[in-house]
Each structure stands twice: as C-alpha cells, then as structure tokens.
C-alpha cells in the first residue's frame, strides 16, 4: 500500500521534510506566497467535499436539524452549570450563533478527514503538541477570528485524527511558534471614550420605557430622525465588553447527555465542553454583571438592531432576558444575500430569534406574518458625476480559506473557481475596455494573496485595495460589474447606476422564490451566469451604456427587482418608528 502524509493546514512544520508523497486536504494548505516551495513537492489535493452541491444542500438540512437537537440539550446544561432557569429563546439568542457555526465548521473538517481515509492510502500525519485551553475562544467574536487561523484548524483536525488512530500513523512535534494569536482584549481609543461619555448622559436622559436601538445600519441622518420620533437620544453603538476571562479547567468537566446518531455527533458532543467560548462558562457571571451596569432601558418597549445579534455578547444577554419577558426583539436585514440565497445560516438564525423582522422588500416563507418588507437601510448616496465617466469598475470578493457559516456562495477552496471566472471575463474584453478596468479588491484577503494573484496575470491593471472612496469611483465609473450576490449590486440598483452582475449559478444558488425575477434580469442582460456572456454583453454596450441601461425593458426589470427585494421608501423611518412602538 502506498504511504502518504496527510497535510491539513498551511503550517509547514507539520509537512514532511523529505520527499515523501503528500495529500493536501485542500487548497487552503498551499499559500500562494509559498508557491515556489510547494510546487516542487510530490502531492495531490483532495477534492473539496462540498463541490457536490447536492451534498451541501443535504448536509445543511442535516446540520440545521443537529443544531436544533444540540441546542435543546445545551439549554438544560447551561441552566444547570450557572444555576439559572432561562428558557430556549434566551440560550438561542446568546449561544446560537456560536453553536450553529461551530457545528458547521467541525462537520466540514470531519468530512475532509473522511475523504482522506477513503483514499485507500497508508496515511501518516504530523501533529503539534498543544494544550486545548490555548484554542478556547474568549467569545463569539474571538471564535470567528480563531477559526480562520491555520493553528486552530490544525488543532481541530488533530482531534479528529486522534479518534481515527487506526487509519493514521501519527507523530507529534513541538515548535516554538504555532502562529497562534491571543484574544484581542478591547481597548477603546480617544474618540470612543468621548462617545462613551455622550452615551453615559444619553442613557441617563432616556426613559426606562424607551426602545433600545443599537447598531441599526441606518445612516446617521435617518438614525437621528428615528430618535426624534421615538423621543430619545440615539445610542448608535455598544462599546462595552466583558474584561479578560481566565480559563478554569474545573468548569470544563461536564458532559452533554445527548443521543448521538453517528460517530461525528459523538465526537462533536465530546468537543463542545472544551471549545465553547469562555464568556459562556468562566465569564458568564461577569457577562450578567456587566449587562446590569449598562443603564439600558429596564422595561424597553422594544429592542431593535441590524448588527448586534451575532458578536455582541452583552446585547445578546440583554435581548434574551427581555424577550423572555415578552419584549419584542426586532431585527433588520443588514446587507445582501437575504431573501435570495438558497442557503443562508445567518438569515435562519435571525428569523429564529426575532419577534418581527424588517426586510428590504422580500416576504416569503412560513413566517410571512412576522416579516415587514419596509425597504433598504443602506445609506449610500446617489453618485455625483464631476468627471467624464470612462471606467469599468469590477467589484470582487474573497471567501475564507476555511469554511464556517454556510451560505449559497463559493465555499473555501471554491474561491479559486470564482477567481478563474474573473480572469476569463477580463480576457474576453476588447482592449479598449480592458484598459479602462479598475479592479476593486475585497478588503479582507482571507489568506488568498489576491493582489499577488491578480498582478501575476494582469500586472498593468489598476487595483483599488480599499483606499478609494466609493463616491470617487461612482464619479468616474461608466459601468459597474458586480461578481457576487451582495449588497453592492443592491446599492447600484437603488441608485440607478448602470450595473451588470454575473456569478456561477452552480455555486451561488438562488432560492426558488427568486428565480423568476432573476430570469427577467437575465433576459435584459443585467444578470449573467458566465464570464463569457457578461464580457460579450459589456463589449456590445460599451459605446452606449446608458442607452442600454435606460431602455424600457431594463428599467422595468430593475423596478420589479427593487419592488421585491430592494425597496426605496421615503417614509421608512416613520414606518419603522411605528413598528418599534407597537405593543405587540
């Protein structure tokens, strides 16, 4: 039997040093910046298990069901550990984002190890000697940071390999630097301290029966208008966080009484006590104490947010306690993909915890009565054209090398397929247009070395790495090309800015309720399903972009889309204030 080393991450200390044969679990192992090193190795790369999109859909349904089953057991355990009696909705609000994401993340790593085992090679691995406590996140925000690190992923993969010791021959090594990061404990800057002083007095003045409005996603003007209508001072953001939390091994010696239906579930249940963030175990009392000192409304009429329900632990505790008291938690959509993507865990969670949900126009599903399609909260302004418009602006994206919260988009190594499509598109453009291209790179690189990859192929293109204000781009851009299901094209549609969108429908699946409206967009050549089609259309309309964009059929298709998914409403603040003040 052929012997091969399984390499799980980009930590090269865990790679064999001689010329052994290697199985890379995925392209995430092969950093572009280290190409000269790994391209000479004897390796193969396993196919990513979610390249089978039917498997992704089936797995997502299973993982949502598993999330619900584990959450029910966690309610009993968390209440017992902390001697409290909170119900399901409280714990769903507090730990739901972490738990759902953790389950999906660990399952992905589990499946890739199964793929390696099925390769029928004699498998070797090199693992790092580490203490599990070093990889416990402080809170959900810290967790989202850790799960993108090679070190954390190496740790998780090693835990999976340990229980498959019959399939692996493993040796451990010690190294001085495993590229870990410590929790970044929050330190406010001078501007934030001034703002905190303002908030202190605002909280004193606001009534104990006012609405709590925090991270609304409204622009500053609309935020002020809303506050005037609610007769209260705006709080805008929550800068308060729980201070340093210390690991206590004695508080991790518990088990979940869970009826596991598979070896994966058995592994997951054993892992949870050693990975659940410290804020929920060692720091829970601090969280409760911190929340009581915020001077937020003691008996709020309602609680409203667009962004605080995932990472803000203090907000989640406050919201959970009040929702138990029948105070409505109102959540608003805060970007693209909502109502459109076939799979979207973030939307699932938000709908599961909200009393009322504010969408940007869509209203479908089994909970239509709780969805209020008010319109877009985006504060992007209409562009001011001060120069001749000559540029083709291409908005691009990166996705994390290691998957976590699932959505209908390119996942993990599938980003390389996305990148390939962008290259095909530009190569299909006529030279006149190619010379006008500005590539707007995604501000988070996610370890893909995107600027280097682009420059390797197109060294002479103009790249925006995040230094140019979008208004400046608008003033110069003749046509905006959007390459992923995002807020970007929603803003363009709302601002009546000439836009072409394209993405691969094999990765960016639409839900059934959205397919007909995208079919209309496809007919008028606003939406394309391939880089070839998009490039051909851009070549054809470049001499008269506005003639195409302002044609009757295009205007009708955009209007229909906006009415269903991207409403503009001058009375949005008025209607929102009424919803926040409703007693039920």
PDB file of C-alpha atoms in Angstrom, residues 93-209:
ATOM      1  CA  UNK A  93     -30.097  34.283  21.266  1.00  0.00           C
ATOM      2  CA  UNK A  94     -26.942  34.033  23.385  1.00  0.00           C
ATOM      3  CA  UNK A  95     -25.136  30.911  22.157  1.00  0.00           C
ATOM      4  CA  UNK A  96     -26.997  30.154  18.922  1.00  0.00           C
ATOM      5  CA  UNK A  97     -24.601  31.993  16.557  1.00  0.00           C
ATOM      6  CA  UNK A  98     -21.564  30.252  18.030  1.00  0.00           C
ATOM      7  CA  UNK A  99     -23.195  26.818  18.271  1.00  0.00           C
ATOM      8  CA  UNK A 100     -24.585  26.792  14.731  1.00  0.00           C
ATOM      9  CA  UNK A 101     -21.325  27.993  13.229  1.00  0.00           C
ATOM     10  CA  UNK A 102     -19.241  25.615  15.337  1.00  0.00           C
ATOM     11  CA  UNK A 103     -21.291  22.598  14.266  1.00  0.00           C
ATOM     12  CA  UNK A 104     -20.996  23.502  10.574  1.00  0.00           C
ATOM     13  CA  UNK A 105     -17.282  24.212  10.912  1.00  0.00           C
ATOM     14  CA  UNK A 106     -16.376  20.984  12.704  1.00  0.00           C
ATOM     15  CA  UNK A 107     -18.505  18.921  10.308  1.00  0.00           C
ATOM     16  CA  UNK A 108     -16.579  20.342   7.355  1.00  0.00           C
ATOM     17  CA  UNK A 109     -13.245  19.376   8.924  1.00  0.00           C
ATOM     18  CA  UNK A 110     -14.623  15.932   9.810  1.00  0.00           C
ATOM     19  CA  UNK A 111     -15.738  15.279   6.245  1.00  0.00           C
ATOM     20  CA  UNK A 112     -12.354  16.171   4.795  1.00  0.00           C
ATOM     21  CA  UNK A 113     -10.627  13.667   7.086  1.00  0.00           C
ATOM     22  CA  UNK A 114     -13.156  11.055   5.917  1.00  0.00           C
ATOM     23  CA  UNK A 115     -12.191  11.894   2.332  1.00  0.00           C
ATOM     24  CA  UNK A 116      -8.536  11.268   3.174  1.00  0.00           C
ATOM     25  CA  UNK A 117      -9.374   7.923   4.799  1.00  0.00           C
ATOM     26  CA  UNK A 118     -11.349   6.874   1.708  1.00  0.00           C
ATOM     27  CA  UNK A 119      -8.301   7.488  -0.488  1.00  0.00           C
ATOM     28  CA  UNK A 120      -7.060   3.988   0.433  1.00  0.00           C
ATOM     29  CA  UNK A 121      -3.501   5.059   1.125  1.00  0.00           C
ATOM     30  CA  UNK A 122      -1.450   4.238   4.193  1.00  0.00           C
ATOM     31  CA  UNK A 123      -1.790   7.558   5.979  1.00  0.00           C
ATOM     32  CA  UNK A 124       0.801   9.401   8.048  1.00  0.00           C
ATOM     33  CA  UNK A 125       0.409  12.725   9.831  1.00  0.00           C
ATOM     34  CA  UNK A 126       2.482  15.144  11.871  1.00  0.00           C
ATOM     35  CA  UNK A 127       0.678  16.975  14.662  1.00  0.00           C
ATOM     36  CA  UNK A 128       1.639  19.727  17.059  1.00  0.00           C
ATOM     37  CA  UNK A 129       1.751  19.159  20.791  1.00  0.00           C
ATOM     38  CA  UNK A 130      -0.724  21.675  22.153  1.00  0.00           C
ATOM     39  CA  UNK A 131      -2.907  22.336  25.177  1.00  0.00           C
ATOM     40  CA  UNK A 132      -6.569  22.520  24.234  1.00  0.00           C
ATOM     41  CA  UNK A 133      -7.076  25.522  26.536  1.00  0.00           C
ATOM     42  CA  UNK A 134      -4.921  27.621  24.213  1.00  0.00           C
ATOM     43  CA  UNK A 135      -7.548  27.360  21.496  1.00  0.00           C
ATOM     44  CA  UNK A 136     -10.680  28.166  23.501  1.00  0.00           C
ATOM     45  CA  UNK A 137     -12.146  31.441  22.216  1.00  0.00           C
ATOM     46  CA  UNK A 138     -12.997  34.232  24.612  1.00  0.00           C
ATOM     47  CA  UNK A 139     -16.337  34.988  22.926  1.00  0.00           C
ATOM     48  CA  UNK A 140     -18.088  34.676  19.566  1.00  0.00           C
ATOM     49  CA  UNK A 141     -16.048  37.496  18.046  1.00  0.00           C
ATOM     50  CA  UNK A 142     -12.838  35.762  19.103  1.00  0.00           C
ATOM     51  CA  UNK A 143     -14.186  32.471  17.757  1.00  0.00           C
ATOM     52  CA  UNK A 144     -14.740  33.974  14.297  1.00  0.00           C
ATOM     53  CA  UNK A 145     -11.106  35.104  14.362  1.00  0.00           C
ATOM     54  CA  UNK A 146      -9.703  31.792  15.578  1.00  0.00           C
ATOM     55  CA  UNK A 147     -11.484  29.579  13.093  1.00  0.00           C
ATOM     56  CA  UNK A 148      -9.671  31.267  10.213  1.00  0.00           C
ATOM     57  CA  UNK A 149      -6.254  30.547  11.722  1.00  0.00           C
ATOM     58  CA  UNK A 150      -4.147  27.639  10.486  1.00  0.00           C
ATOM     59  CA  UNK A 151      -3.294  26.883  14.120  1.00  0.00           C
ATOM     60  CA  UNK A 152      -6.882  26.468  15.302  1.00  0.00           C
ATOM     61  CA  UNK A 153      -7.758  24.346  12.284  1.00  0.00           C
ATOM     62  CA  UNK A 154      -4.665  22.206  12.803  1.00  0.00           C
ATOM     63  CA  UNK A 155      -5.829  21.640  16.376  1.00  0.00           C
ATOM     64  CA  UNK A 156      -9.328  20.572  15.282  1.00  0.00           C
ATOM     65  CA  UNK A 157      -8.007  18.309  12.546  1.00  0.00           C
ATOM     66  CA  UNK A 158      -5.676  16.665  15.045  1.00  0.00           C
ATOM     67  CA  UNK A 159      -8.583  15.948  17.389  1.00  0.00           C
ATOM     68  CA  UNK A 160     -10.411  14.230  14.537  1.00  0.00           C
ATOM     69  CA  UNK A 161      -7.327  12.246  13.530  1.00  0.00           C
ATOM     70  CA  UNK A 162      -6.894  11.059  17.137  1.00  0.00           C
ATOM     71  CA  UNK A 163     -10.191   9.184  17.075  1.00  0.00           C
ATOM     72  CA  UNK A 164      -9.233   7.640  13.743  1.00  0.00           C
ATOM     73  CA  UNK A 165      -5.906   6.366  15.040  1.00  0.00           C
ATOM     74  CA  UNK A 166      -6.491   3.019  13.292  1.00  0.00           C
ATOM     75  CA  UNK A 167      -6.283   4.873   9.994  1.00  0.00           C
ATOM     76  CA  UNK A 168      -3.302   7.084  10.760  1.00  0.00           C
ATOM     77  CA  UNK A 169       0.262   6.738  11.914  1.00  0.00           C
ATOM     78  CA  UNK A 170       0.909   9.996  13.748  1.00  0.00           C
ATOM     79  CA  UNK A 171       3.935  11.627  15.283  1.00  0.00           C
ATOM     80  CA  UNK A 172       3.901  14.739  17.443  1.00  0.00           C
ATOM     81  CA  UNK A 173       6.325  17.616  17.313  1.00  0.00           C
ATOM     82  CA  UNK A 174       6.970  20.719  19.393  1.00  0.00           C
ATOM     83  CA  UNK A 175       7.642  24.063  17.773  1.00  0.00           C
ATOM     84  CA  UNK A 176       8.204  27.479  19.272  1.00  0.00           C
ATOM     85  CA  UNK A 177       5.664  29.344  17.175  1.00  0.00           C
ATOM     86  CA  UNK A 178       2.412  27.767  16.030  1.00  0.00           C
ATOM     87  CA  UNK A 179       1.132  31.082  14.682  1.00  0.00           C
ATOM     88  CA  UNK A 180      -1.458  31.365  17.415  1.00  0.00           C
ATOM     89  CA  UNK A 181      -2.966  34.653  18.390  1.00  0.00           C
ATOM     90  CA  UNK A 182      -4.222  35.599  21.791  1.00  0.00           C
ATOM     91  CA  UNK A 183      -7.642  37.094  22.296  1.00  0.00           C
ATOM     92  CA  UNK A 184      -7.564  40.759  21.400  1.00  0.00           C
ATOM     93  CA  UNK A 185      -8.936  42.379  24.519  1.00  0.00           C
ATOM     94  CA  UNK A 186     -10.711  45.518  23.607  1.00  0.00           C
ATOM     95  CA  UNK A 187      -9.155  48.914  24.328  1.00  0.00           C
ATOM     96  CA  UNK A 188     -11.150  51.995  23.427  1.00  0.00           C
ATOM     97  CA  UNK A 189      -9.475  54.914  21.663  1.00  0.00           C
ATOM     98  CA  UNK A 190      -9.912  58.596  22.462  1.00  0.00           C
ATOM     99  CA  UNK A 191     -12.863  59.134  20.092  1.00  0.00           C
ATOM    100  CA  UNK A 192     -14.683  56.151  21.531  1.00  0.00           C
ATOM    101  CA  UNK A 193     -14.106  57.380  25.071  1.00  0.00           C
ATOM    102  CA  UNK A 194     -15.724  60.703  24.134  1.00  0.00           C
ATOM    103  CA  UNK A 195     -18.607  58.801  22.601  1.00  0.00           C
ATOM    104  CA  UNK A 196     -18.937  56.668  25.743  1.00  0.00           C
ATOM    105  CA  UNK A 197     -19.234  59.861  27.804  1.00  0.00           C
ATOM    106  CA  UNK A 198     -22.033  61.002  25.492  1.00  0.00           C
ATOM    107  CA  UNK A 199     -23.730  57.610  25.865  1.00  0.00           C
ATOM    108  CA  UNK A 200     -23.494  57.820  29.639  1.00  0.00           C
ATOM    109  CA  UNK A 201     -25.590  61.002  29.679  1.00  0.00           C
ATOM    110  CA  UNK A 202     -27.898  59.776  26.893  1.00  0.00           C
ATOM    111  CA  UNK A 203     -28.707  56.675  28.920  1.00  0.00           C
ATOM    112  CA  UNK A 204     -29.433  58.831  31.959  1.00  0.00           C
ATOM    113  CA  UNK A 205     -31.830  61.023  30.000  1.00  0.00           C
ATOM    114  CA  UNK A 206     -33.604  58.256  28.075  1.00  0.00           C
ATOM    115  CA  UNK A 207     -36.632  56.731  29.716  1.00  0.00           C
ATOM    116  CA  UNK A 208     -36.565  53.242  31.215  1.00  0.00           C
ATOM    117  CA  UNK A 209     -39.532  52.593  28.921  1.00  0.00           C
TER     118      UNK A 209
END
